[in-house]
Coordinates of C-alpha atoms and ligand atoms in Angstrom, one line a residue:
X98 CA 0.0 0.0 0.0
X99 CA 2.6 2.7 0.5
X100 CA 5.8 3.2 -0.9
X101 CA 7.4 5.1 -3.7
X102 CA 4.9 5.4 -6.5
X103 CA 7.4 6.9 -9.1
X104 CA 10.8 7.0 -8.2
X105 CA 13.1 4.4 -6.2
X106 CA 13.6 4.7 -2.2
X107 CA 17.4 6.3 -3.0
X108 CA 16.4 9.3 -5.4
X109 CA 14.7 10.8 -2.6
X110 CA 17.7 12.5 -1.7
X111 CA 18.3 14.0 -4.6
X112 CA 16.8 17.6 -5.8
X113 CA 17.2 16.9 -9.4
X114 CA 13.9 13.9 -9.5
X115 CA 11.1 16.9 -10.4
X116 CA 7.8 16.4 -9.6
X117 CA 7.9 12.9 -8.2
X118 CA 4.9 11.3 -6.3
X119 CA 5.5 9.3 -3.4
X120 CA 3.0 7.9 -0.5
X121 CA 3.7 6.9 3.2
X122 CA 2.0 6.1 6.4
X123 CA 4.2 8.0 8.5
X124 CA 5.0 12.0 6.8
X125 CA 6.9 14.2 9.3
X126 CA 7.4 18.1 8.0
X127 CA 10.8 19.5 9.3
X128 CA 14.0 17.7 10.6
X129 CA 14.6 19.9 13.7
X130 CA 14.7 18.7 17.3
X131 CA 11.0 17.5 17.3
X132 CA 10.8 16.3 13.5
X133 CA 14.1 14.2 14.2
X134 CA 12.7 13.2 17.4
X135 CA 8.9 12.1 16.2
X136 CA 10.9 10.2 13.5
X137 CA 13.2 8.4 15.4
X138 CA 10.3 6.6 17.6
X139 CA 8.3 5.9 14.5
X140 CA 11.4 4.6 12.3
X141 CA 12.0 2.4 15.2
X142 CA 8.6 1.0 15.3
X143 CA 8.6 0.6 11.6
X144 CA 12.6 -0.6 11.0
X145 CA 11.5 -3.5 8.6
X146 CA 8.7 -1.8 6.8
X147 CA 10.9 0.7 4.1
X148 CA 9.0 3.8 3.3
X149 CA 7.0 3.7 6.1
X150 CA 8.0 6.9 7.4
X151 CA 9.3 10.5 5.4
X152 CA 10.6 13.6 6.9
X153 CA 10.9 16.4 4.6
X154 CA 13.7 18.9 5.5
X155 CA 15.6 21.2 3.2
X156 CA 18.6 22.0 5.5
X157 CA 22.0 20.5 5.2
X158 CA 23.1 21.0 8.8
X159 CA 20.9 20.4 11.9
X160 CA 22.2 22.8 15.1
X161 CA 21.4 21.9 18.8
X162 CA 20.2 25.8 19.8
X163 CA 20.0 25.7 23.1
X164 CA 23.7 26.0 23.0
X165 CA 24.1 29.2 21.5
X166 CA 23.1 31.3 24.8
X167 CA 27.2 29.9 25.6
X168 CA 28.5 30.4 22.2
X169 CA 27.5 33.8 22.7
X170 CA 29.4 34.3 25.5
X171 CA 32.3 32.7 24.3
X172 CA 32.2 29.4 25.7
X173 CA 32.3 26.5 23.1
X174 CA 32.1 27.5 19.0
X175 CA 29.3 27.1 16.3
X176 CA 31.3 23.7 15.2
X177 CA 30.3 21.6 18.6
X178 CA 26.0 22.7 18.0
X179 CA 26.2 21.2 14.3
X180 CA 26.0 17.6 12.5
X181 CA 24.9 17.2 9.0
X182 CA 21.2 16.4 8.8
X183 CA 22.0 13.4 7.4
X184 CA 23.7 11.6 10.5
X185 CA 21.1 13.2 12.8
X186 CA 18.2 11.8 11.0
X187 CA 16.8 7.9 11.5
X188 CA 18.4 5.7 8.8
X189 CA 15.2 4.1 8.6
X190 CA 13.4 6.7 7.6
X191 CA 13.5 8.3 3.8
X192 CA 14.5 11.8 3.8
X193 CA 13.1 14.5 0.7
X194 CA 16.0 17.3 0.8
X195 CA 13.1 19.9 -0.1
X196 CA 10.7 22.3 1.4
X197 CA 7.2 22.0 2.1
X198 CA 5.2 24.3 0.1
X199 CA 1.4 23.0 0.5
X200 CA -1.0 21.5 1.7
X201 CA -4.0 19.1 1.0
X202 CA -5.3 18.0 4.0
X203 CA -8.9 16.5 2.2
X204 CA -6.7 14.2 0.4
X205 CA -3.8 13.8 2.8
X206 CA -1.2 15.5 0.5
X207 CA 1.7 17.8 0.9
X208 CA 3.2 19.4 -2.1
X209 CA 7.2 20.1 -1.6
X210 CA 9.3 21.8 -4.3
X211 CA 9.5 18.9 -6.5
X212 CA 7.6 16.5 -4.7
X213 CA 3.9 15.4 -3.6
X214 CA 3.7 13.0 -1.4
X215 CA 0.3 11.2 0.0
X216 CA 0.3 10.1 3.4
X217 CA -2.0 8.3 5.9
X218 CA -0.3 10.3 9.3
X219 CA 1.1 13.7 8.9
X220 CA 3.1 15.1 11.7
X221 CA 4.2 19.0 11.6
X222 CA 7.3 19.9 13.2
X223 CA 8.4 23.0 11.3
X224 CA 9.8 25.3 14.1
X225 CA 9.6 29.1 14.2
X226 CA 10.7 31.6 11.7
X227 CA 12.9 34.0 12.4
X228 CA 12.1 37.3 10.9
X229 CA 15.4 39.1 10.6
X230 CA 13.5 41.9 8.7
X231 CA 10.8 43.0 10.3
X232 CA 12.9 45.5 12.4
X233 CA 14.2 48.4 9.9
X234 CA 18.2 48.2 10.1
X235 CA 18.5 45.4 12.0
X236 CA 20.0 43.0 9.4
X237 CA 22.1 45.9 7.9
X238 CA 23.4 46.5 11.4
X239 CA 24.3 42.7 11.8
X240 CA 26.1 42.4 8.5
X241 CA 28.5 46.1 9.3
X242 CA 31.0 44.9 11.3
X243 CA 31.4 48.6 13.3
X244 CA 27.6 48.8 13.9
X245 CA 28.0 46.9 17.5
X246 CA 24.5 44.6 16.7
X247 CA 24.6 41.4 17.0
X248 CA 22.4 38.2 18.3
X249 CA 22.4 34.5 19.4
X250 CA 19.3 33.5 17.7
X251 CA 21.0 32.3 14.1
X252 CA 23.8 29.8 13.1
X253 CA 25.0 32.8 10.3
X254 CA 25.0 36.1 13.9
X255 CA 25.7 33.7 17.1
X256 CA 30.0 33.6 16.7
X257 CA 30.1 36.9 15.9
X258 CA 28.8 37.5 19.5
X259 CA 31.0 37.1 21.7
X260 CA 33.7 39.5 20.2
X261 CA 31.2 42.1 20.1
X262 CA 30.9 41.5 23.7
X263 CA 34.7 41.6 24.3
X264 CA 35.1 44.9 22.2
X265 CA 32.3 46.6 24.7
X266 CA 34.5 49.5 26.8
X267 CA 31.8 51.6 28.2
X268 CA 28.5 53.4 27.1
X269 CA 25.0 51.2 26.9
X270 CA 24.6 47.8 26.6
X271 CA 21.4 46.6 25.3
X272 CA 19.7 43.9 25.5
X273 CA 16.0 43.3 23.6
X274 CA 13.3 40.9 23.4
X275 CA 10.8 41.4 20.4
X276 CA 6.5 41.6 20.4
X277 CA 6.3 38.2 19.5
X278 CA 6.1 34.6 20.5
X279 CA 9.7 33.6 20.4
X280 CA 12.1 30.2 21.2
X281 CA 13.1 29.9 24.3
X282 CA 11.9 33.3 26.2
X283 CA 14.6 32.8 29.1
X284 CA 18.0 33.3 26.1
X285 CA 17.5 37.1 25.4
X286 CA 18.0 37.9 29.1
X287 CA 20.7 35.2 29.7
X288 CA 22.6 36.6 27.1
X289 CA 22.3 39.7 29.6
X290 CA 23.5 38.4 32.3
X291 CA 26.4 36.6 30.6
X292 CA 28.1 39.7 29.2
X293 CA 27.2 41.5 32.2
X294 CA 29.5 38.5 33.9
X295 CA 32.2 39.0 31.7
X296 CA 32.7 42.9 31.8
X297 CA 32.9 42.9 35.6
X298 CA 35.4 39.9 35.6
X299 CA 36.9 42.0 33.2
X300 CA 37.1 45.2 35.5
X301 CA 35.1 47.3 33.4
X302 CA 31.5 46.7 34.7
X303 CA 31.6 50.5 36.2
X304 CA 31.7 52.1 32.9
X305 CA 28.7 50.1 31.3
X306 CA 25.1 50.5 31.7
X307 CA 23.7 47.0 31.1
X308 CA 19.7 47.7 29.8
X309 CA 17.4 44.7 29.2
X310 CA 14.0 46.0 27.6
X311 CA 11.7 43.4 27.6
X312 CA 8.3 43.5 25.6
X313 CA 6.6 41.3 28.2
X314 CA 5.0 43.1 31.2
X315 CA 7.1 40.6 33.7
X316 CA 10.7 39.2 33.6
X317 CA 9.6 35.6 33.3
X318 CA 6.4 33.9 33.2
X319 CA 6.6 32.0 36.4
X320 CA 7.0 33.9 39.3
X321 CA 8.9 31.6 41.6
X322 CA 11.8 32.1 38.9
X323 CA 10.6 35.7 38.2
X324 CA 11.1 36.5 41.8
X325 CA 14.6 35.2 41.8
X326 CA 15.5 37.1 38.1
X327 CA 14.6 40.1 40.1
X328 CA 17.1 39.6 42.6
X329 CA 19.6 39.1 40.1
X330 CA 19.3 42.2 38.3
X331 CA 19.1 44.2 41.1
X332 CA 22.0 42.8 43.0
X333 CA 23.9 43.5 39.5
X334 CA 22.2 46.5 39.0
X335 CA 21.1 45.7 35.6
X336 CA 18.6 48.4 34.0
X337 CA 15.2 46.4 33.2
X338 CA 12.5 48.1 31.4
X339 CA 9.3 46.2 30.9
X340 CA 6.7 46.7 28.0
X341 CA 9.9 48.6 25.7
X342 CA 9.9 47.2 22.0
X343 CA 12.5 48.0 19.9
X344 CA 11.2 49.1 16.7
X345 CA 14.5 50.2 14.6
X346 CA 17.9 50.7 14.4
X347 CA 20.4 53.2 12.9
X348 CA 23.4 51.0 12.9
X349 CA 25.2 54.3 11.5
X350 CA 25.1 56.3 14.4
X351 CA 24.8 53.2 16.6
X352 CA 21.2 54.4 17.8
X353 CA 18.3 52.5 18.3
X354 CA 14.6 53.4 18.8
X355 CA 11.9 51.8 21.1
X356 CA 8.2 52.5 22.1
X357 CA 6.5 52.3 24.9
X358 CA 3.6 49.4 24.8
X359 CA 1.8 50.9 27.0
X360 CA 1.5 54.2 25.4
X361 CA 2.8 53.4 21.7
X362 CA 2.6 56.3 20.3
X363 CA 5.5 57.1 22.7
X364 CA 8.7 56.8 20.9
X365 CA 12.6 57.6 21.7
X366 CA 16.0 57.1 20.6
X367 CA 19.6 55.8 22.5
X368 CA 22.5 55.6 21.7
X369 CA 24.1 52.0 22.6
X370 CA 27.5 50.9 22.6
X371 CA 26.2 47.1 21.9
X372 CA 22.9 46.2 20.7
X373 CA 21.6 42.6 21.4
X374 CA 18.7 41.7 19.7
X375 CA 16.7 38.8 19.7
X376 CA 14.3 39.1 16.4
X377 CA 10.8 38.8 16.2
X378 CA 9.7 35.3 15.3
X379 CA 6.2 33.8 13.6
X380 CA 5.0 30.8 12.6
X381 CA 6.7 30.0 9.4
X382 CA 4.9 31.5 6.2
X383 CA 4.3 28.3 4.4
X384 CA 1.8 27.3 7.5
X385 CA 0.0 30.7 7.8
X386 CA -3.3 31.2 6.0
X387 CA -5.0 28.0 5.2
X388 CA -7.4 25.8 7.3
X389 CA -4.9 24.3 9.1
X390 CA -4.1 27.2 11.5
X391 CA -5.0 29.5 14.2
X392 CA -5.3 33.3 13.6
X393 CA -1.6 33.5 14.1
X394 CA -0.4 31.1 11.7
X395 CA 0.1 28.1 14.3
X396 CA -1.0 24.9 13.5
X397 CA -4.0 24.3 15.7
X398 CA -3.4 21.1 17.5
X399 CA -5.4 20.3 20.6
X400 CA -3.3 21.2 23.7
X401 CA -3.8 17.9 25.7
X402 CA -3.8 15.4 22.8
X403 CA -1.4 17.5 20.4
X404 CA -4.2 16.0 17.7
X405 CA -5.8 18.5 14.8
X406 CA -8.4 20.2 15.9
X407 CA -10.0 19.3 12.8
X408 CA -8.3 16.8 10.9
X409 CA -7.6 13.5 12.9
X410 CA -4.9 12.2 10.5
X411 CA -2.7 15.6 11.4
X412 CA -0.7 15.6 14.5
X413 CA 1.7 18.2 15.9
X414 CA 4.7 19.4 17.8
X415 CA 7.4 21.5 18.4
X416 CA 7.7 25.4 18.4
X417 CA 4.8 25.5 15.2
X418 CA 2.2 24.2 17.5
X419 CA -0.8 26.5 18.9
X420 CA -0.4 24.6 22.1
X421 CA 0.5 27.5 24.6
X422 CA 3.9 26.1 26.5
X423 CA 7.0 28.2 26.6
X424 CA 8.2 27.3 23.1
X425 CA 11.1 25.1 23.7
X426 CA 13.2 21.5 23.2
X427 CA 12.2 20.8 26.7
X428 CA 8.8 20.7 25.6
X429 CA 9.0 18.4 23.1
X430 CA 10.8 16.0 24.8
X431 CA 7.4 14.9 26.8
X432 CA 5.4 16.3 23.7
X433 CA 7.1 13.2 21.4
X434 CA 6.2 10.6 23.6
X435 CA 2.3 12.2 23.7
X436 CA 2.0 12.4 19.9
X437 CA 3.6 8.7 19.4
X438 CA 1.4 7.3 22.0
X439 CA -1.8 8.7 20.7
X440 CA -0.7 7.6 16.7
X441 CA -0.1 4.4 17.7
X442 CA -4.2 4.8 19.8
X443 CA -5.2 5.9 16.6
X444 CA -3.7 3.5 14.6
X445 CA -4.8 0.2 16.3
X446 CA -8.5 1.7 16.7
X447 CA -7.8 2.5 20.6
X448 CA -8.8 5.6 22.5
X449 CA -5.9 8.3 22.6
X450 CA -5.3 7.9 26.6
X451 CA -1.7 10.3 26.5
X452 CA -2.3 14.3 27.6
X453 CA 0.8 16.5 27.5
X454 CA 0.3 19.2 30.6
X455 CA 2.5 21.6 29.2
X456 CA 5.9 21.1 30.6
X457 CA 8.5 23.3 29.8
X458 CA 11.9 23.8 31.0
X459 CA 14.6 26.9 30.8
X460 CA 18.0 26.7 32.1
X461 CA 18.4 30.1 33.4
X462 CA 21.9 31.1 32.7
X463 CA 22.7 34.0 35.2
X464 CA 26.8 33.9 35.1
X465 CA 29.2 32.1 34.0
X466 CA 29.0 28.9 36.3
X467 CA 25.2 29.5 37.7
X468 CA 22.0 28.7 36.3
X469 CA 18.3 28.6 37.7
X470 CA 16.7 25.7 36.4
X471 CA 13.1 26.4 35.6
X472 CA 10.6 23.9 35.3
X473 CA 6.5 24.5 35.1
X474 CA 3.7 23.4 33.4
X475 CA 0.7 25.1 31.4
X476 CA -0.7 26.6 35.0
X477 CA 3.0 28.3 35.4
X478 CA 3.4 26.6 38.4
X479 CA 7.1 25.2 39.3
X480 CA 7.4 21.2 38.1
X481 CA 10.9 20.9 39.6
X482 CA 12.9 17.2 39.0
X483 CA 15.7 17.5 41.8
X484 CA 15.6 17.6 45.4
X485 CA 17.1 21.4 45.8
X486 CA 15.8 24.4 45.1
X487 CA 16.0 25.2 41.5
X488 CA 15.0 28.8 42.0
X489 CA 18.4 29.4 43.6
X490 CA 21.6 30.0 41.1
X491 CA 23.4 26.2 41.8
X492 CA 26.4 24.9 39.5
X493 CA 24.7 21.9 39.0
X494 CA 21.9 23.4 36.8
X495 CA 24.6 25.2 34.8
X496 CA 26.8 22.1 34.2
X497 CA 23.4 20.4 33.3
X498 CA 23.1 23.1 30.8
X499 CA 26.6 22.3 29.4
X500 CA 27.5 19.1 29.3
X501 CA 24.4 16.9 30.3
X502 CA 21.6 18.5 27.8
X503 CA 23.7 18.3 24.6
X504 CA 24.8 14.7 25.5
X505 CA 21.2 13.8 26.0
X506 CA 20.1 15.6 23.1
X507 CA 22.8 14.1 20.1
X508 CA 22.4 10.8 22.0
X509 CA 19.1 10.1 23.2
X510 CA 16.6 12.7 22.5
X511 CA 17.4 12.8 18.6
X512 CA 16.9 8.7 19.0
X513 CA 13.6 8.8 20.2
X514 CA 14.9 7.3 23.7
X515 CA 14.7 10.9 25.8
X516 CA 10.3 11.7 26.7
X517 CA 11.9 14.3 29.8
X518 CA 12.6 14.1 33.0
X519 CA 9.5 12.8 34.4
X520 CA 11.3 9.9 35.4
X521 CA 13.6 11.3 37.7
X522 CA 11.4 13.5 39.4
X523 CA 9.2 10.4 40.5
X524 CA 11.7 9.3 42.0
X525 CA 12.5 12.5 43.5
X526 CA 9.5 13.8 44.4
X527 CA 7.2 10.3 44.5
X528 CA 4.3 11.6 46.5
X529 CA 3.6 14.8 44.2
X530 CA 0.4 14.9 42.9
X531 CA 0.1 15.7 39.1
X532 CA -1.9 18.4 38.6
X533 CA -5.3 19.0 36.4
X534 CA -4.2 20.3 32.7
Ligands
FAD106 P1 13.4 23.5 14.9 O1 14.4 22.7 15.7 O2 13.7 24.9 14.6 O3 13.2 22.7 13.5 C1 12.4 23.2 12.5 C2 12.8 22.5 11.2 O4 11.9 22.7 10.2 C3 14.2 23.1 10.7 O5 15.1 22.1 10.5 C4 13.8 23.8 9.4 O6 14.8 23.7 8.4 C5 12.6 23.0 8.9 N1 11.7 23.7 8.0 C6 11.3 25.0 8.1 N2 10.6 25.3 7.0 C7 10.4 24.2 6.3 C8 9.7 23.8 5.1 N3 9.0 24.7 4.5 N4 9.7 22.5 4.7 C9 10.4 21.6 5.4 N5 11.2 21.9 6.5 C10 11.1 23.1 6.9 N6 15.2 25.1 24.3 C11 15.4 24.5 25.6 O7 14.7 23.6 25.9 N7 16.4 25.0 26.4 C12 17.2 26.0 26.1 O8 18.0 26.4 26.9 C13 17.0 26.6 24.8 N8 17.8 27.7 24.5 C14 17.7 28.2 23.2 C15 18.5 29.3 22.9 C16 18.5 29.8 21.6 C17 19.4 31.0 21.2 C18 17.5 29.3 20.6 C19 17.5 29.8 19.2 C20 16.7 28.3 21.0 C21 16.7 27.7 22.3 N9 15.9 26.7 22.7 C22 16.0 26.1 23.9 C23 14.7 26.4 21.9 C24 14.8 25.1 21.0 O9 16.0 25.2 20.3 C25 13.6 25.1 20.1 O10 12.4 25.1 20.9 C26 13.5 23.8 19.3 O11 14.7 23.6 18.5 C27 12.3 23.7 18.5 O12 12.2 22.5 17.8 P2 11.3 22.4 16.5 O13 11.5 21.1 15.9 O14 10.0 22.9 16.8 O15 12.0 23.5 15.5
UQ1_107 C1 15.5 18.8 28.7 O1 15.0 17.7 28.7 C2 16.1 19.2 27.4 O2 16.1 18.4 26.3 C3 17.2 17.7 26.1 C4 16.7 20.5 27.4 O3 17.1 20.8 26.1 C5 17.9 21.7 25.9 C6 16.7 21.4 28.5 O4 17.2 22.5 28.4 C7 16.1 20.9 29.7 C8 16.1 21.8 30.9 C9 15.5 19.7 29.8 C10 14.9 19.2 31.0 C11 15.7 18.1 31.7 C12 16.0 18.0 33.0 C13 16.8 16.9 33.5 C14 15.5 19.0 34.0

C-alpha cells in the first residue's frame, strides 16, 4: 500500500527527480529537534517496513540551539552545536531534501518543491521563523561589522557575538526581546546576564550601563523564577524596562529606537555601545493562512492530545504548534512521547489515553558557572525534578546546561529514547500529585 509510487527509495535525496509522487503512512514536515525526534520513535517501530516513514527537511546541517546562549558568550564555538542532517536523521526513515510548500489536508497531501507526497499520518514539526526583517536596520546592522549589533538566535550572527561583547568599553549595553512569540523566552535575558558577567570579571562593569527592555509586562512567566531574576538584576544592577519594544535601528550612528507598549505612540531614541537583539519570530509563512491554523499562523493542534483540531490524520509538535507552553526542546521531549502514543491509539482503533500538561523547561543562565533551572507546566506553576531548590543559582543546573543537555540531546533525544525528566522526578518527588491540565 505505501511506498514510492514513481521513483526508487534512493532518489529521494536527490533535488534533481522533479515532480515525483510518493505515498507513506508516516510523513513528518521538518528535521529539527522535534521532527528528528517524532521520526526516530516511528522509524523504530517501523525498521523493517521501508517507506513507512518520510521527513521532509531542506537543510544541510541540523544545530542543537539551546547552546548558543554559551556560544555567545564565548564558551564552546558554532562547530560543537552542528551535524549534517544526514547523520542526525533515523536511517530508517526516507529523507526529501526539499521544502514544504502546501498543503491538501482533504486528500492527505503535501506538495514540496519537487515533490507530492500522500500520506496516511502527517506530523508538523516545522519550528519558528525568524524574521530578521521585520525591524528596519537590524540585518544591515548585523552584516556592518562597526555597527556593535549582534544576536544568538541564528547559526549565520551567534559567533560573531562574543567579540562584540569583548570589544564593549563603556557606554549602553542593550539587551531586547521582540513583540512576538519567540524560542526559548529565558535566552535574550541570559545573554544579559552573561556579558554582564564577563565585563565585571573583566574590571570594566563600572563604565557600562547593562539595559534589558523586555516587551513582556514581567521578567519571566513564572513567578517563583521571576522572583529570583529580580534579585539578580538588582544585585547587579542591571537596568530592566518592561513593556519597551524596539522598533528600529540606525546601525550608523549606533542608535536604536523603542516605544513604549503601554502608550505606543511614545517613541525615543539611544544611543548603545552594543545592541543585542533577539528578532521577532512567527510561525513560518508556508503554514500561515490555510485551514490548518490559528489566527496566528500556528498549526491548531489540541493542547492535551497535540491532535488536529479538525483533521484527525494531522498531529503536531514543536515550536509551530498553537499549544501554549513556553516554546522550547524541553517541551518536546514529553510532547514526542504524547503524539507517538496517541498515533499508535489511533492506529490500532484505541482511545488516545496520553495528555501532555504543558511542561517546559529553561536553564536560566545567570553567570558564568550558575544557572536557575526552571521547570513549570501550562498553570506556570514550578514542576521541579531534583531535590534542591531550582530557583536558587546552583552549578549543577549550569553544568546540566553544558555538558548533560547536549549529551542527551545528540544521543538520546534525537533517537527517540529521551520523553523528559519525568522519570527522575518520580523518583524525586514520589508523592507529588500531578496536577489537572
Ligand atoms: P526547529 O528545531 O527549529 O526545527 C524546524 C525545522 O523545520 C528546521 O530544521 C527547518 O529547516 C525545517 N523547516 C522550516 N521550514 C520548512 C519547510 N517549508 N519545509 C520543510 N522543512 C522546513 N530550548 C530549551 O529547551 N532549552 C534552552 O536552553 C534553549 N535555548 C535556546 C537558545 C536559543 C538561542 C535558541 C535559538 C533556541 C533555544 N531553545 C532552547 C529552543 C529550542 O531550540 C527550540 O524550541 C527547538 O529547536 C524547537 O524545535 P522544532 O522542531 O519545533 O523547530
Ligand atoms: C530537557 O529535557 C532538554 O532536552 C534535552 C533540554 O534541552 C535543551 C533542556 O534544556 C532541559 C532543561 C531539559 C529538562 C531536563 C531536566 C533533566 C531538567
Amino acid at each position: 500500500m505505501y511506498g514510492i509510487v514513481r521513483s526508487s527509495s534512493r532518489i529521494l535525496k536527490f533535488q534533481n527527480v522533479r515532480y515525483a509522487s510518493h505515498s507513506c503512512k508516516i510523513l513528518v514536515l521538518g528535521g529539527g529537534c522535534g521532527g528528528c525526534t517524532i521520526a526516530a520513535k516511528f522509524s523504530k517501530k517501523y525498521k523493517d517496513q521501508p517507506n513507512h516513514v518520510i521527513i521532509v527537511e531542506p537543510c544541510e546541517d541540523h544545530y542543537y540551539q539551546p547552546i548558543f546562549t554559551l556560544i555567545g558568550a564565548g564558551v564552546g564555538k558554532l562547530e560543537s552545536a552542528r551535524k549534517k542532517m544526514k547523520d542526525v536523521l533515523p536511517k530508517d526513515a526516507q529523507w526529501l531534501k526539499d521544502s514544504v510548500v502546501g498543503f491538501d489536508p482533504e486528500n492527505c497531501k503535501v506538495t514540496t518543491k519537487n515533490h507530492t507526497i500522500q500520506y496516511e499520518i502527517l506530523i508538523v514539526a516545522l519550528g519558528l521563523q525568524t524574521n530578521w526583517n521585520a525591524i528596519p536596520g537590524l540585518a544591515e546592522g548585523l552584516e556592518n561589522p562597526d555597527a556593535q549589533v549582534c544576536s544568538i538566535y541564528g547559526p549565520n550572527t551567534v559567533s560573531k557575538v562574543f567579540e562584540k561583547i569583548k570589544r564593549t568599553k563603556n557606554g549602553s549595553a542593550l539587551f531586547t526581546f521582540p513583540n512576538s512569540p519567540i524560542k526559548c523566552p529565558g535566552a535574550p535575558q541570559k545573554i544579559a546576564y552573561l556579558a554582564e558577567d564577563y565585563w565585571r570579571k573583566q574590571k570594566r562593569r563600572y563604565a557600562i550601563n547593562v539595559v534589558y527592555n523586555t516587551t513582556l509586562p514581567v521578567i519571566f512567566g513564572v513567578k517563583k523564577y521571576a522572583d529570583s531574576l529580580w534579585e539578580v538584576c538588582k544585585r547587579r544592577n542591571i537596568n530592566v524596562n518592561l513593556q519597551t519594544n524596539l522598533v528600529e535601528i540606525k546601525p550608523d550612528k549606533k542608535e536604536a529606537v523603542f516605544q513604549n507598549l503601554k502608550n505606543p505612540e511614545k517613541k525615543w531614541t539611544t544611543e548603545y555601545s552594543l545592541l543585542h537583539v533577539s528578532p521577532p519570530m512567527s510561525a513560518p509563512d508556508v503554514l500561515k493562512s490555510n485551514s490548518l491554523t490559528n489566527e496566528a499562523g500556528f498549526l491548531s493542534v489540541s493542547p492535551k492530545t497535540l491532535q488536529h483540531t479538525k483533521y484527525s490524520n494531522i498531529y503536531g509538535l514543536g515550536d509551530c504548534t498553537s499549544s501554549p507552553n513556553s516554546k522550547t526542546m524541553a517541551a518536546i521531549a514529553p510532547q514526542s512521547k504524547v503524539v507517538y502514543k496517541n498515533i499508535m491509539a489511533t492506529l490500532e482503533g484505541k482511545e488516545m489515553d496520553h495528555c501532555y500538561d504543558g511542561y517546559a523547561s529553561c536553564p536560566l543562565v545567570t553567570a558564568y558557572g550558575k544557572c536557575i533551572l526552571a521547570e513549570f507546566d501550562y498553570n506556570l506553576q514550578p514542576r521541579e525534578t531534583f531535590p534542591f531548590d531550582q530557583g536558587k543559582e546552583s552549578h549543577a543546573a549550569y553544568l546540566m546546561k553544558k555538558e548533560a543537555f547536549p549529551f542527551i540531546y545528540w544521543n538520546l533525544m534525537l533517537r527517540g529514547h529521551w520523553n523528559g525528566p519525568k522519570i527522575f522526578r518520580n523518583i524525586f518527588h514520589p508523592f507529588e500529585k500531578t496536577p489537572e491540565v
